[in-house]
Amino acid sequence: MSAISITHKIALKPNNKHITYFKKAFGCARFAYNWGLAKWKENYQLGIKTNHLQLKKEFNALKKSQFNFVY
């Protein structure tokens, strides 16, 4: 038995304010991902085992003091 998938294509037509917001939001997400990846690689090189929850906790602790632009 095969599953049938129904999809809808939705086109966004953002104004300038929305475009600016999207760029900031996606930039913050990219920054957080790249920071986590760099930290993961650093810990791996040092032989420290870590997981995504530890990285998330560390990033959230640093957000207010060092990365206030993420808010």
mmCIF file with all atom_site columns, C-alpha atoms in Angstrom:
data_model
loop_
_atom_site.group_PDB
_atom_site.id
_atom_site.type_symbol
_atom_site.label_atom_id
_atom_site.label_alt_id
_atom_site.label_comp_id
_atom_site.label_asym_id
_atom_site.label_entity_id
_atom_site.label_seq_id
_atom_site.pdbx_PDB_ins_code
_atom_site.Cartn_x
_atom_site.Cartn_y
_atom_site.Cartn_z
_atom_site.occupancy
_atom_site.B_iso_or_equiv
_atom_site.pdbx_formal_charge
_atom_site.auth_seq_id
_atom_site.auth_comp_id
_atom_site.auth_asym_id
_atom_site.auth_atom_id
_atom_site.pdbx_PDB_model_num
ATOM 1  C CA . MET A 1 1  ? 0.000  0.000  0.000  1.00 0.00 ? 1  MET A CA 1
ATOM 2  C CA . SER A 1 2  ? 1.501  3.335  -1.016 1.00 0.00 ? 2  SER A CA 1
ATOM 3  C CA . ALA A 1 3  ? 0.919  6.656  0.689  1.00 0.00 ? 3  ALA A CA 1
ATOM 4  C CA . ILE A 1 4  ? -0.461 9.611  -1.216 1.00 0.00 ? 4  ILE A CA 1
ATOM 5  C CA . SER A 1 5  ? 1.030  12.987 -0.463 1.00 0.00 ? 5  SER A CA 1
ATOM 6  C CA . ILE A 1 6  ? -0.976 16.135 -1.077 1.00 0.00 ? 6  ILE A CA 1
ATOM 7  C CA . THR A 1 7  ? 0.986  19.360 -1.162 1.00 0.00 ? 7  THR A CA 1
ATOM 8  C CA . HIS A 1 8  ? 0.257  23.019 -1.602 1.00 0.00 ? 8  HIS A CA 1
ATOM 9  C CA . LYS A 1 9  ? 2.728  25.475 -3.014 1.00 0.00 ? 9  LYS A CA 1
ATOM 10 C CA . ILE A 1 10 ? 2.680  28.776 -1.147 1.00 0.00 ? 10 ILE A CA 1
ATOM 11 C CA . ALA A 1 11 ? 4.445  31.894 -2.372 1.00 0.00 ? 11 ALA A CA 1
ATOM 12 C CA . LEU A 1 12 ? 5.374  34.591 0.119  1.00 0.00 ? 12 LEU A CA 1
ATOM 13 C CA . LYS A 1 13 ? 5.281  38.204 -0.926 1.00 0.00 ? 13 LYS A CA 1
ATOM 14 C CA . PRO A 1 14 ? 7.044  39.939 1.962  1.00 0.00 ? 14 PRO A CA 1
ATOM 15 C CA . ASN A 1 15 ? 7.394  43.684 2.216  1.00 0.00 ? 15 ASN A CA 1
ATOM 16 C CA . ASN A 1 16 ? 10.708 45.350 3.110  1.00 0.00 ? 16 ASN A CA 1
ATOM 17 C CA . LYS A 1 17 ? 10.070 45.079 6.855  1.00 0.00 ? 17 LYS A CA 1
ATOM 18 C CA . HIS A 1 18 ? 9.466  41.334 6.569  1.00 0.00 ? 18 HIS A CA 1
ATOM 19 C CA . ILE A 1 19 ? 12.507 40.836 4.331  1.00 0.00 ? 19 ILE A CA 1
ATOM 20 C CA . THR A 1 20 ? 14.694 42.544 6.934  1.00 0.00 ? 20 THR A CA 1
ATOM 21 C CA . TYR A 1 21 ? 13.232 40.368 9.691  1.00 0.00 ? 21 TYR A CA 1
ATOM 22 C CA . PHE A 1 22 ? 13.779 37.179 7.676  1.00 0.00 ? 22 PHE A CA 1
ATOM 23 C CA . LYS A 1 23 ? 17.405 38.104 6.969  1.00 0.00 ? 23 LYS A CA 1
ATOM 24 C CA . LYS A 1 24 ? 18.068 38.730 10.666 1.00 0.00 ? 24 LYS A CA 1
ATOM 25 C CA . ALA A 1 25 ? 16.317 35.527 11.754 1.00 0.00 ? 25 ALA A CA 1
ATOM 26 C CA . PHE A 1 26 ? 18.117 33.362 9.196  1.00 0.00 ? 26 PHE A CA 1
ATOM 27 C CA . GLY A 1 27 ? 21.428 35.041 10.024 1.00 0.00 ? 27 GLY A CA 1
ATOM 28 C CA . CYS A 1 28 ? 20.985 34.251 13.720 1.00 0.00 ? 28 CYS A CA 1
ATOM 29 C CA . ALA A 1 29 ? 20.108 30.637 12.926 1.00 0.00 ? 29 ALA A CA 1
ATOM 30 C CA . ARG A 1 30 ? 23.173 30.307 10.690 1.00 0.00 ? 30 ARG A CA 1
ATOM 31 C CA . PHE A 1 31 ? 25.373 31.880 13.385 1.00 0.00 ? 31 PHE A CA 1
ATOM 32 C CA . ALA A 1 32 ? 24.061 29.493 16.063 1.00 0.00 ? 32 ALA A CA 1
ATOM 33 C CA . TYR A 1 33 ? 24.598 26.472 13.799 1.00 0.00 ? 33 TYR A CA 1
ATOM 34 C CA . ASN A 1 34 ? 28.134 27.518 12.850 1.00 0.00 ? 34 ASN A CA 1
ATOM 35 C CA . TRP A 1 35 ? 29.002 28.276 16.485 1.00 0.00 ? 35 TRP A CA 1
ATOM 36 C CA . GLY A 1 36 ? 27.739 24.844 17.552 1.00 0.00 ? 36 GLY A CA 1
ATOM 37 C CA . LEU A 1 37 ? 29.623 23.103 14.753 1.00 0.00 ? 37 LEU A CA 1
ATOM 38 C CA . ALA A 1 38 ? 32.876 24.886 15.623 1.00 0.00 ? 38 ALA A CA 1
ATOM 39 C CA . LYS A 1 39 ? 32.451 24.058 19.314 1.00 0.00 ? 39 LYS A CA 1
ATOM 40 C CA . TRP A 1 40 ? 31.664 20.423 18.460 1.00 0.00 ? 40 TRP A CA 1
ATOM 41 C CA . LYS A 1 41 ? 34.831 20.138 16.346 1.00 0.00 ? 41 LYS A CA 1
ATOM 42 C CA . GLU A 1 42 ? 36.914 21.840 19.043 1.00 0.00 ? 42 GLU A CA 1
ATOM 43 C CA . ASN A 1 43 ? 35.651 19.435 21.706 1.00 0.00 ? 43 ASN A CA 1
ATOM 44 C CA . TYR A 1 44 ? 36.230 16.468 19.382 1.00 0.00 ? 44 TYR A CA 1
ATOM 45 C CA . GLN A 1 45 ? 39.851 17.512 18.816 1.00 0.00 ? 45 GLN A CA 1
ATOM 46 C CA . LEU A 1 46 ? 40.341 17.771 22.583 1.00 0.00 ? 46 LEU A CA 1
ATOM 47 C CA . GLY A 1 47 ? 38.746 14.364 23.138 1.00 0.00 ? 47 GLY A CA 1
ATOM 48 C CA . ILE A 1 48 ? 35.782 15.791 25.045 1.00 0.00 ? 48 ILE A CA 1
ATOM 49 C CA . LYS A 1 49 ? 32.484 14.015 24.457 1.00 0.00 ? 49 LYS A CA 1
ATOM 50 C CA . THR A 1 50 ? 29.566 16.381 24.137 1.00 0.00 ? 50 THR A CA 1
ATOM 51 C CA . ASN A 1 51 ? 26.016 16.326 22.843 1.00 0.00 ? 51 ASN A CA 1
ATOM 52 C CA . HIS A 1 52 ? 23.611 18.829 21.365 1.00 0.00 ? 52 HIS A CA 1
ATOM 53 C CA . LEU A 1 53 ? 21.919 19.538 24.692 1.00 0.00 ? 53 LEU A CA 1
ATOM 54 C CA . GLN A 1 54 ? 25.199 20.569 26.324 1.00 0.00 ? 54 GLN A CA 1
ATOM 55 C CA . LEU A 1 55 ? 26.015 22.823 23.375 1.00 0.00 ? 55 LEU A CA 1
ATOM 56 C CA . LYS A 1 56 ? 22.548 24.363 23.495 1.00 0.00 ? 56 LYS A CA 1
ATOM 57 C CA . LYS A 1 57 ? 22.885 25.048 27.224 1.00 0.00 ? 57 LYS A CA 1
ATOM 58 C CA . GLU A 1 58 ? 26.319 26.634 26.720 1.00 0.00 ? 58 GLU A CA 1
ATOM 59 C CA . PHE A 1 59 ? 25.118 28.772 23.810 1.00 0.00 ? 59 PHE A CA 1
ATOM 60 C CA . ASN A 1 60 ? 22.094 29.986 25.774 1.00 0.00 ? 60 ASN A CA 1
ATOM 61 C CA . ALA A 1 61 ? 24.349 30.912 28.703 1.00 0.00 ? 61 ALA A CA 1
ATOM 62 C CA . LEU A 1 62 ? 26.605 32.969 26.407 1.00 0.00 ? 62 LEU A CA 1
ATOM 63 C CA . LYS A 1 63 ? 23.767 34.578 24.453 1.00 0.00 ? 63 LYS A CA 1
ATOM 64 C CA . LYS A 1 64 ? 23.080 37.426 26.859 1.00 0.00 ? 64 LYS A CA 1
ATOM 65 C CA . SER A 1 65 ? 26.690 38.336 27.567 1.00 0.00 ? 65 SER A CA 1
ATOM 66 C CA . GLN A 1 66 ? 28.504 37.763 24.262 1.00 0.00 ? 66 GLN A CA 1
ATOM 67 C CA . PHE A 1 67 ? 25.881 37.327 21.547 1.00 0.00 ? 67 PHE A CA 1
ATOM 68 C CA . ASN A 1 68 ? 23.222 39.887 22.465 1.00 0.00 ? 68 ASN A CA 1
ATOM 69 C CA . PHE A 1 69 ? 22.463 40.487 18.771 1.00 0.00 ? 69 PHE A CA 1
ATOM 70 C CA . VAL A 1 70 ? 20.775 37.071 18.707 1.00 0.00 ? 70 VAL A CA 1
ATOM 71 C CA . TYR A 1 71 ? 17.884 38.417 20.795 1.00 0.00 ? 71 TYR A CA 1
#
